[in-house]
PDB file of C-alpha atoms in Angstrom:
ATOM      1  CA  MET A   1      -8.265  10.108  60.337  1.00 51.00           C
ATOM      2  CA  LYS A   2     -11.284  11.298  58.376  1.00 52.00           C
ATOM      3  CA  LYS A   3      -9.093  13.634  56.321  1.00 51.00           C
ATOM      4  CA  LEU A   4      -6.633  10.787  55.664  1.00 49.00           C
ATOM      5  CA  LEU A   5      -9.448   8.510  54.484  1.00 47.00           C
ATOM      6  CA  THR A   6     -10.784  11.254  52.215  1.00 52.00           C
ATOM      7  CA  TYR A   7      -7.291  11.695  50.743  1.00 50.00           C
ATOM      8  CA  PHE A   8      -6.949   7.988  49.972  1.00 49.00           C
ATOM      9  CA  LEU A   9     -10.407   7.935  48.386  1.00 47.00           C
ATOM     10  CA  TYR A  10      -9.390  10.893  46.229  1.00 48.00           C
ATOM     11  CA  ILE A  11      -6.189   9.131  45.108  1.00 51.00           C
ATOM     12  CA  ALA A  12      -8.151   5.957  44.340  1.00 45.00           C
ATOM     13  CA  LEU A  13     -10.598   7.970  42.248  1.00 44.00           C
ATOM     14  CA  ILE A  14      -7.788   9.602  40.249  1.00 45.00           C
ATOM     15  CA  ILE A  15      -6.147   6.223  39.628  1.00 45.00           C
ATOM     16  CA  GLY A  16      -9.481   4.785  38.541  1.00 47.00           C
ATOM     17  CA  LEU A  17     -10.146   7.618  36.116  1.00 44.00           C
ATOM     18  CA  THR A  18      -6.625   7.329  34.689  1.00 44.00           C
ATOM     19  CA  ALA A  19      -7.055   3.603  34.168  1.00 44.00           C
ATOM     20  CA  CYS A  20     -10.352   4.195  32.401  1.00 44.00           C
ATOM     21  CA  SER A  21      -8.767   6.795  30.118  1.00 43.00           C
ATOM     22  CA  GLU A  22      -6.076   4.320  29.137  1.00 55.00           C
ATOM     23  CA  ASP A  23      -8.454   1.472  28.306  1.00 73.00           C
ATOM     24  CA  LYS A  24      -7.268  -0.409  25.269  1.00 83.00           C
ATOM     25  CA  PRO A  25      -9.541  -1.156  22.331  1.00 89.00           C
ATOM     26  CA  ASP A  26     -11.326  -4.486  22.617  1.00 86.00           C
ATOM     27  CA  THR A  27     -12.514  -4.975  19.052  1.00 95.00           C
ATOM     28  CA  SER A  28     -11.095  -4.722  15.543  1.00 96.00           C
ATOM     29  CA  GLU A  29     -13.495  -1.873  14.869  1.00 96.00           C
ATOM     30  CA  GLU A  30     -12.113   0.131  17.792  1.00 96.00           C
ATOM     31  CA  VAL A  31      -8.511  -0.596  16.781  1.00 97.00           C
ATOM     32  CA  LEU A  32      -9.170   0.543  13.213  1.00 97.00           C
ATOM     33  CA  GLU A  33     -10.881   3.716  14.411  1.00 97.00           C
ATOM     34  CA  ALA A  34      -7.863   4.493  16.608  1.00 97.00           C
ATOM     35  CA  SER A  35      -5.490   3.771  13.716  1.00 97.00           C
ATOM     36  CA  ILE A  36      -7.426   6.009  11.322  1.00 97.00           C
ATOM     37  CA  LYS A  37      -7.180   8.809  13.888  1.00 97.00           C
ATOM     38  CA  ALA A  38      -3.426   8.212  14.342  1.00 97.00           C
ATOM     39  CA  VAL A  39      -2.584   7.907  10.633  1.00 97.00           C
ATOM     40  CA  ASN A  40      -4.693  10.761   9.293  1.00 95.00           C
ATOM     41  CA  PRO A  41      -2.370  13.630  10.362  1.00 96.00           C
ATOM     42  CA  ILE A  42       0.785  11.833   9.150  1.00 97.00           C
ATOM     43  CA  ASN A  43       2.299  13.880   6.315  1.00 97.00           C
ATOM     44  CA  SER A  44       5.064  11.588   5.078  1.00 97.00           C
ATOM     45  CA  TYR A  45       6.464   8.087   5.347  1.00 97.00           C
ATOM     46  CA  HIS A  46       8.487   5.393   3.556  1.00 97.00           C
ATOM     47  CA  THR A  47       7.246   2.019   2.349  1.00 96.00           C
ATOM     48  CA  ASP A  48       9.018  -1.074   1.023  1.00 97.00           C
ATOM     49  CA  MET A  49       6.858  -3.454  -0.976  1.00 94.00           C
ATOM     50  CA  GLU A  50       7.674  -6.919  -2.274  1.00 95.00           C
ATOM     51  CA  ILE A  51       5.361  -8.690  -4.710  1.00 93.00           C
ATOM     52  CA  LYS A  52       5.706 -12.391  -5.418  1.00 94.00           C
ATOM     53  CA  GLN A  53       3.484 -13.887  -8.060  1.00 92.00           C
ATOM     54  CA  GLU A  54       3.101 -17.319  -9.605  1.00 93.00           C
ATOM     55  CA  GLY A  55       0.646 -18.020 -12.365  1.00 90.00           C
ATOM     56  CA  VAL A  56      -0.368 -19.921 -15.429  1.00 90.00           C
ATOM     57  CA  TYR A  57      -1.176 -18.414 -18.800  1.00 84.00           C
ATOM     58  CA  GLY A  58      -0.686 -21.236 -21.235  1.00 82.00           C
ATOM     59  CA  LEU A  59       2.643 -21.834 -19.502  1.00 88.00           C
ATOM     60  CA  PRO A  60       3.621 -21.269 -15.876  1.00 91.00           C
ATOM     61  CA  PHE A  61       5.354 -17.988 -15.010  1.00 89.00           C
ATOM     62  CA  LYS A  62       6.871 -16.272 -11.996  1.00 91.00           C
ATOM     63  CA  GLN A  63       7.182 -12.581 -11.226  1.00 89.00           C
ATOM     64  CA  THR A  64       8.931 -10.786  -8.399  1.00 92.00           C
ATOM     65  CA  SER A  65       8.916  -7.053  -7.789  1.00 91.00           C
ATOM     66  CA  ASN A  66      10.578  -4.903  -5.119  1.00 94.00           C
ATOM     67  CA  THR A  67       9.527  -1.294  -4.776  1.00 92.00           C
ATOM     68  CA  ALA A  68      10.714   1.408  -2.369  1.00 95.00           C
ATOM     69  CA  MET A  69       8.652   4.595  -2.111  1.00 94.00           C
ATOM     70  CA  ASP A  70       8.945   7.885  -0.265  1.00 96.00           C
ATOM     71  CA  TYR A  71       5.633   9.692   0.041  1.00 95.00           C
ATOM     72  CA  VAL A  72       4.785  13.244   1.122  1.00 96.00           C
ATOM     73  CA  LYS A  73       1.163  14.330   1.402  1.00 94.00           C
ATOM     74  CA  GLU A  74       1.723  18.120   1.421  1.00 95.00           C
ATOM     75  CA  PRO A  75       3.194  19.300  -0.880  1.00 95.00           C
ATOM     76  CA  GLU A  76       2.244  16.098  -2.675  1.00 92.00           C
ATOM     77  CA  GLY A  77       5.276  14.181  -3.871  1.00 93.00           C
ATOM     78  CA  ILE A  78       6.469  10.620  -4.544  1.00 93.00           C
ATOM     79  CA  TYR A  79       9.835   9.076  -5.236  1.00 95.00           C
ATOM     80  CA  LEU A  80       9.642   5.482  -6.410  1.00 91.00           C
ATOM     81  CA  LYS A  81      12.355   2.968  -7.263  1.00 93.00           C
ATOM     82  CA  THR A  82      11.527  -0.526  -8.436  1.00 90.00           C
ATOM     83  CA  LYS A  83      13.062  -3.780  -9.661  1.00 91.00           C
ATOM     84  CA  THR A  84      10.927  -6.352 -11.464  1.00 89.00           C
ATOM     85  CA  ARG A  85      11.828  -9.830 -12.660  1.00 87.00           C
ATOM     86  CA  VAL A  86       9.476 -11.809 -14.915  1.00 81.00           C
ATOM     87  CA  ASP A  87      10.983 -15.275 -15.325  1.00 77.00           C
ATOM     88  CA  GLN A  88      14.498 -14.365 -16.595  1.00 78.00           C
ATOM     89  CA  ALA A  89      13.737 -10.801 -17.753  1.00 82.00           C
ATOM     90  CA  LYS A  90      14.685  -7.876 -15.475  1.00 88.00           C
ATOM     91  CA  VAL A  91      13.397  -4.322 -15.515  1.00 87.00           C
ATOM     92  CA  GLU A  92      14.449  -1.499 -13.197  1.00 91.00           C
ATOM     93  CA  GLY A  93      12.832   1.910 -13.004  1.00 89.00           C
ATOM     94  CA  GLN A  94      12.594   5.188 -11.115  1.00 92.00           C
ATOM     95  CA  LEU A  95       9.849   7.774 -10.879  1.00 90.00           C
ATOM     96  CA  TYR A  96       9.586  11.259  -9.396  1.00 93.00           C
ATOM     97  CA  PHE A  97       6.287  13.032  -8.885  1.00 91.00           C
ATOM     98  CA  ALA A  98       6.520  16.610  -7.654  1.00 92.00           C
ATOM     99  CA  GLU A  99       4.678  19.890  -8.287  1.00 88.00           C
ATOM    100  CA  GLY A 100       2.168  18.027 -10.445  1.00 86.00           C
ATOM    101  CA  ASP A 101       4.789  16.674 -12.877  1.00 88.00           C
ATOM    102  CA  VAL A 102       5.985  13.098 -13.343  1.00 90.00           C
ATOM    103  CA  TYR A 103       9.471  12.092 -14.491  1.00 92.00           C
ATOM    104  CA  GLN A 104      10.414   8.488 -15.124  1.00 89.00           C
ATOM    105  CA  LYS A 105      12.970   6.209 -16.679  1.00 90.00           C
ATOM    106  CA  ASP A 106      13.504   2.456 -16.763  1.00 83.00           C
ATOM    107  CA  THR A 107      15.527  -0.258 -18.431  1.00 83.00           C
ATOM    108  CA  VAL A 108      13.366  -0.027 -21.560  1.00 79.00           C
ATOM    109  CA  ILE A 109      13.410   3.786 -21.799  1.00 79.00           C
ATOM    110  CA  ASP A 110      16.940   4.489 -20.611  1.00 80.00           C
ATOM    111  CA  HIS A 111      16.588   8.244 -20.269  1.00 87.00           C
ATOM    112  CA  TRP A 112      14.422  10.554 -18.196  1.00 92.00           C
ATOM    113  CA  VAL A 113      11.030  11.341 -19.697  1.00 90.00           C
ATOM    114  CA  LYS A 114       8.626  13.986 -18.438  1.00 90.00           C
ATOM    115  CA  GLY A 115       4.936  13.113 -18.503  1.00 80.00           C
ATOM    116  CA  LYS A 116       5.140   9.437 -19.405  1.00 58.00           C
ATOM    117  CA  GLU A 117       4.555   6.223 -17.468  1.00 55.00           C
ATOM    118  CA  THR A 118       5.163   2.625 -18.436  1.00 50.00           C
ATOM    119  CA  GLY A 119       3.553  -0.511 -17.092  1.00 46.00           C
ATOM    120  CA  PHE A 120       6.754  -1.858 -15.602  1.00 43.00           C
ATOM    121  CA  HIS A 121       6.223  -0.157 -12.260  1.00 47.00           C
ATOM    122  CA  LEU A 122       3.249   0.995 -10.230  1.00 52.00           C
ATOM    123  CA  TRP A 123       1.310   3.546 -12.240  1.00 59.00           C
ATOM    124  CA  LEU A 124       1.109   6.875 -10.482  1.00 68.00           C
ATOM    125  CA  SER A 125      -2.647   6.606  -9.866  1.00 68.00           C
ATOM    126  CA  HIS A 126      -2.191   3.139  -8.341  1.00 66.00           C
ATOM    127  CA  ALA A 127       0.747   4.309  -6.241  1.00 71.00           C
ATOM    128  CA  LYS A 128      -1.405   7.117  -4.834  1.00 75.00           C
ATOM    129  CA  GLU A 129      -4.154   4.650  -3.931  1.00 74.00           C
ATOM    130  CA  GLN A 130      -1.643   2.350  -2.264  1.00 76.00           C
ATOM    131  CA  LEU A 131      -0.060   5.222  -0.336  1.00 85.00           C
ATOM    132  CA  ASN A 132      -3.326   6.562   1.082  1.00 89.00           C
ATOM    133  CA  LEU A 133      -3.248   4.730   4.410  1.00 93.00           C
ATOM    134  CA  THR A 134      -6.386   6.418   5.722  1.00 94.00           C
ATOM    135  CA  LYS A 135      -8.535   5.160   2.847  1.00 92.00           C
ATOM    136  CA  ARG A 136      -7.144   1.646   3.183  1.00 92.00           C
ATOM    137  CA  LEU A 137      -7.975   1.566   6.885  1.00 96.00           C
ATOM    138  CA  GLU A 138     -11.428   3.033   6.221  1.00 95.00           C
ATOM    139  CA  TRP A 139     -12.083   0.286   3.664  1.00 93.00           C
ATOM    140  CA  LEU A 140     -10.984  -2.363   6.151  1.00 94.00           C
ATOM    141  CA  HIS A 141     -13.236  -0.764   8.773  1.00 96.00           C
ATOM    142  CA  THR A 142     -16.277  -1.454   6.553  1.00 94.00           C
ATOM    143  CA  HIS A 143     -15.501  -5.174   6.948  1.00 94.00           C
ATOM    144  CA  ALA A 144     -14.705  -5.003  10.679  1.00 94.00           C
ATOM    145  CA  ASN A 145     -17.280  -7.666  11.578  1.00 93.00           C
ATOM    146  CA  ASP A 146     -15.446 -10.213   9.409  1.00 94.00           C
ATOM    147  CA  ILE A 147     -11.991  -9.528  10.846  1.00 96.00           C
ATOM    148  CA  GLU A 148     -10.083 -11.797  13.221  1.00 97.00           C
ATOM    149  CA  MET A 149      -7.793 -10.007  15.678  1.00 97.00           C
ATOM    150  CA  GLU A 150      -4.910 -11.028  17.905  1.00 96.00           C
ATOM    151  CA  VAL A 151      -2.324  -9.106  19.922  1.00 96.00           C
ATOM    152  CA  LYS A 152       1.240 -10.294  19.431  1.00 95.00           C
ATOM    153  CA  GLU A 153       4.687  -8.784  20.039  1.00 93.00           C
ATOM    154  CA  GLY A 154       3.352  -5.259  20.556  1.00 94.00           C
ATOM    155  CA  ASP A 155       1.039  -5.253  17.540  1.00 96.00           C
ATOM    156  CA  TYR A 156      -2.641  -5.651  16.890  1.00 98.00           C
ATOM    157  CA  ILE A 157      -2.810  -8.134  14.020  1.00 98.00           C
ATOM    158  CA  LEU A 158      -6.046  -7.922  12.048  1.00 98.00           C
ATOM    159  CA  THR A 159      -6.854 -10.433   9.306  1.00 98.00           C
ATOM    160  CA  LEU A 160      -9.674 -10.288   6.791  1.00 96.00           C
ATOM    161  CA  THR A 161     -10.407 -13.454   4.783  1.00 95.00           C
ATOM    162  CA  GLY A 162     -12.844 -13.678   1.894  1.00 91.00           C
ATOM    163  CA  SER A 163     -13.628 -14.540  -1.704  1.00 91.00           C
ATOM    164  CA  GLY A 164     -16.137 -13.867  -4.474  1.00 86.00           C
ATOM    165  CA  ASP A 165     -17.802 -10.848  -6.049  1.00 82.00           C
ATOM    166  CA  THR A 166     -18.078  -8.880  -2.800  1.00 82.00           C
ATOM    167  CA  TYR A 167     -14.413  -7.980  -3.221  1.00 84.00           C
ATOM    168  CA  GLN A 168     -14.421  -7.344  -6.981  1.00 80.00           C
ATOM    169  CA  GLU A 169     -13.020  -3.799  -6.822  1.00 80.00           C
ATOM    170  CA  TRP A 170     -10.404  -4.908  -4.326  1.00 82.00           C
ATOM    171  CA  SER A 171      -9.398  -7.750  -6.686  1.00 83.00           C
ATOM    172  CA  LYS A 172      -8.938  -5.275  -9.542  1.00 80.00           C
ATOM    173  CA  HIS A 173      -6.746  -3.171  -7.276  1.00 79.00           C
ATOM    174  CA  ILE A 174      -4.494  -6.173  -6.562  1.00 83.00           C
ATOM    175  CA  LEU A 175      -4.038  -6.801 -10.298  1.00 78.00           C
ATOM    176  CA  ASP A 176      -3.388  -3.102 -10.886  1.00 76.00           C
ATOM    177  CA  ILE A 177      -0.530  -3.309  -8.395  1.00 78.00           C
ATOM    178  CA  SER A 178       0.905  -6.729  -9.233  1.00 78.00           C
ATOM    179  CA  MET A 179       0.474  -6.777 -13.039  1.00 73.00           C
ATOM    180  CA  PRO A 180       0.244  -3.130 -14.177  1.00 63.00           C
ATOM    181  CA  ALA A 181       1.613  -3.789 -17.672  1.00 55.00           C
ATOM    182  CA  PHE A 182      -1.080  -6.372 -18.266  1.00 55.00           C
ATOM    183  CA  TYR A 183      -4.124  -5.215 -16.384  1.00 51.00           C
ATOM    184  CA  GLN A 184      -3.902  -1.520 -17.248  1.00 51.00           C
ATOM    185  CA  SER A 185      -4.248  -2.557 -20.904  1.00 47.00           C
ATOM    186  CA  LYS A 186      -7.746  -3.900 -20.102  1.00 56.00           C
ATOM    187  CA  PHE A 187      -7.149  -7.245 -21.777  1.00 56.00           C
ATOM    188  CA  GLY A 188      -8.858  -9.131 -18.998  1.00 61.00           C
ATOM    189  CA  LYS A 189     -12.500  -9.826 -18.171  1.00 70.00           C
ATOM    190  CA  ASP A 190     -14.584 -12.079 -15.900  1.00 78.00           C
ATOM    191  CA  LEU A 191     -12.291 -11.518 -12.940  1.00 82.00           C
ATOM    192  CA  LYS A 192     -12.809 -14.097 -10.182  1.00 87.00           C
ATOM    193  CA  ASN A 193     -11.536 -13.980  -6.623  1.00 90.00           C
ATOM    194  CA  ASN A 194     -11.022 -17.569  -5.469  1.00 93.00           C
ATOM    195  CA  GLY A 195      -9.853 -16.510  -2.029  1.00 94.00           C
ATOM    196  CA  PHE A 196      -7.658 -14.013  -0.202  1.00 94.00           C
ATOM    197  CA  THR A 197      -6.316 -12.907   3.156  1.00 95.00           C
ATOM    198  CA  TYR A 198      -5.501  -9.299   4.047  1.00 95.00           C
ATOM    199  CA  THR A 199      -3.489  -8.854   7.239  1.00 97.00           C
ATOM    200  CA  VAL A 200      -2.450  -5.572   8.843  1.00 97.00           C
ATOM    201  CA  HIS A 201      -0.141  -4.909  11.789  1.00 98.00           C
ATOM    202  CA  ILE A 202      -1.041  -1.875  13.913  1.00 98.00           C
ATOM    203  CA  GLY A 203       1.158  -0.689  16.779  1.00 97.00           C
ATOM    204  CA  GLU A 204      -0.350  -1.416  20.189  1.00 96.00           C
ATOM    205  CA  LYS A 205       0.954   1.883  21.615  1.00 94.00           C
ATOM    206  CA  ASP A 206       0.811   4.381  18.746  1.00 96.00           C
ATOM    207  CA  PHE A 207      -1.809   2.696  16.490  1.00 97.00           C
ATOM    208  CA  LEU A 208       0.284   3.340  13.394  1.00 98.00           C
ATOM    209  CA  LEU A 209      -0.027   0.937  10.475  1.00 97.00           C
ATOM    210  CA  THR A 210       3.403  -0.676  10.058  1.00 97.00           C
ATOM    211  CA  LYS A 211       2.943  -3.835   7.976  1.00 97.00           C
ATOM    212  CA  VAL A 212       0.448  -5.186   5.431  1.00 96.00           C
ATOM    213  CA  ILE A 213       0.423  -8.707   3.973  1.00 97.00           C
ATOM    214  CA  THR A 214      -1.894  -9.595   1.108  1.00 95.00           C
ATOM    215  CA  GLU A 215      -2.406 -13.073  -0.355  1.00 95.00           C
ATOM    216  CA  ALA A 216      -4.795 -13.497  -3.275  1.00 93.00           C
ATOM    217  CA  ASP A 217      -5.820 -16.278  -5.657  1.00 94.00           C
ATOM    218  CA  LEU A 218      -7.285 -14.647  -8.789  1.00 90.00           C
ATOM    219  CA  GLN A 219      -8.248 -15.705 -12.287  1.00 89.00           C
ATOM    220  CA  LEU A 220      -9.573 -13.947 -15.367  1.00 83.00           C
ATOM    221  CA  THR A 221     -10.203 -14.524 -19.058  1.00 81.00           C
ATOM    222  CA  VAL A 222      -7.937 -12.831 -21.603  1.00 76.00           C
ATOM    223  CA  ASP A 223      -9.893 -11.248 -24.448  1.00 70.00           C
ATOM    224  CA  ASP A 224      -7.368 -11.883 -27.216  1.00 65.00           C
ATOM    225  CA  ASP A 225      -7.460 -15.679 -27.078  1.00 67.00           C
ATOM    226  CA  ALA A 226     -10.016 -16.492 -24.352  1.00 73.00           C
ATOM    227  CA  LYS A 227      -7.324 -18.242 -22.316  1.00 80.00           C
ATOM    228  CA  ILE A 228      -7.590 -18.326 -18.547  1.00 84.00           C
ATOM    229  CA  LEU A 229      -4.958 -16.430 -16.583  1.00 85.00           C
ATOM    230  CA  GLU A 230      -4.518 -17.740 -13.044  1.00 90.00           C
ATOM    231  CA  THR A 231      -2.364 -15.960 -10.471  1.00 90.00           C
ATOM    232  CA  LYS A 232      -1.429 -16.469  -6.861  1.00 94.00           C
ATOM    233  CA  THR A 233      -0.016 -13.252  -5.448  1.00 93.00           C
ATOM    234  CA  THR A 234       1.638 -12.302  -2.170  1.00 95.00           C
ATOM    235  CA  ILE A 235       2.298  -8.637  -1.384  1.00 94.00           C
ATOM    236  CA  GLU A 236       4.272  -7.652   1.714  1.00 97.00           C
ATOM    237  CA  GLU A 237       4.586  -3.998   2.730  1.00 96.00           C
ATOM    238  CA  ASP A 238       6.684  -2.490   5.516  1.00 98.00           C
ATOM    239  CA  ILE A 239       5.812   1.084   6.436  1.00 98.00           C
ATOM    240  CA  SER A 240       8.266   3.274   8.357  1.00 97.00           C
ATOM    241  CA  ASN A 241       9.851   6.712   8.940  1.00 98.00           C
ATOM    242  CA  PHE A 242       6.573   8.472   9.678  1.00 98.00           C
ATOM    243  CA  ASP A 243       6.886  12.241   9.160  1.00 98.00           C
ATOM    244  CA  GLY A 244      10.590  11.765   8.456  1.00 98.00           C
ATOM    245  CA  ILE A 245      10.594  12.394   4.691  1.00 97.00           C
ATOM    246  CA  ASP A 246      11.617  15.781   3.286  1.00 97.00           C
ATOM    247  CA  PRO A 247       9.533  17.325   0.487  1.00 96.00           C
ATOM    248  CA  ILE A 248      10.172  15.494  -2.785  1.00 96.00           C
ATOM    249  CA  GLU A 249      12.355  17.471  -5.184  1.00 96.00           C
ATOM    250  CA  VAL A 250      13.312  16.406  -8.686  1.00 95.00           C
ATOM    251  CA  PRO A 251      17.142  16.496  -8.950  1.00 95.00           C
ATOM    252  CA  ASP A 252      18.697  19.021 -11.344  1.00 95.00           C
ATOM    253  CA  THR A 253      20.329  16.174 -13.282  1.00 94.00           C
ATOM    254  CA  VAL A 254      16.839  14.821 -14.045  1.00 94.00           C
ATOM    255  CA  LEU A 255      15.372  18.242 -14.903  1.00 93.00           C
ATOM    256  CA  ASP A 256      18.297  19.106 -17.171  1.00 92.00           C
ATOM    257  CA  SER A 257      18.206  15.856 -19.146  1.00 91.00           C
ATOM    258  CA  ALA A 258      14.486  14.984 -19.282  1.00 91.00           C
ATOM    259  CA  VAL A 259      12.744  14.754 -22.661  1.00 89.00           C
ATOM    260  CA  ASP A 260       9.135  15.875 -23.017  1.00 84.00           C
ATOM    261  CA  ASN A 261       6.899  12.924 -23.861  1.00 78.00           C
ATOM    262  CA  LYS A 262       4.719  14.954 -26.260  1.00 74.00           C
ATOM    263  CA  THR A 263       7.317  16.940 -28.184  1.00 75.00           C
ATOM    264  CA  GLY A 264      10.350  14.655 -27.946  1.00 72.00           C
ATOM    265  CA  GLU A 265      12.432  17.725 -27.083  1.00 73.00           C
ATOM    266  CA  LYS A 266      14.143  18.726 -23.858  1.00 78.00           C
ATOM    267  CA  ALA A 267      11.440  19.260 -21.240  1.00 77.00           C
ATOM    268  CA  ASN A 268      13.000  22.139 -19.310  1.00 74.00           C
TER     269      ASN A 268
END
């Protein structure tokens, strides 16, 4: 009987230790720390991003952009395809980044160009920032005390709400993504953040970041005519196919036809 009791106590102890080891995070800070740990070793993934923007600059305008990106960390590579509509105008573009070289073409430049970017899609530097999931989670972690969290349908849903100068660099990043043709030209000044929400979905089991929704109300002054540009922007990102992307290779058809941006001659 004594041996049987000892056995049951042993089993109870093992079950207790197992339960403790499987404790779920209780706070947004703990969830973000677990997600950073889970995301950091990921080498590749796919993301689909939709940007919807309404604004006023003298007259009202609307802009919609859909971008699909494959990203590989090592060896670093990006394939990007985008469609943008500004009121009735449409622009489509593609971009390859591999082995340190960038190749792009769009509706305006209807042939492949090596070493040139236009403002009609995410600039390469901005794409890299957007694709670095670890840095985005680390930034969110610095604001963990201001985050509201809920668990719903197998996801931790974390929402950060704010406004004002505290988020100035973040506001610039949103304009870099949503209005690259405008903001990269540095026409704007006195950027104001009137309010935003930043919501991330993190898997309850694997802690991978799978969805990001950004809503921002921004305004700035345009240098040329001192007019106020006001924008309300929504960015939705779906992240998938973790470690399922092959190394990015520039197709032979692109390499064979690309024109060098500097010389105007065939690049390869």
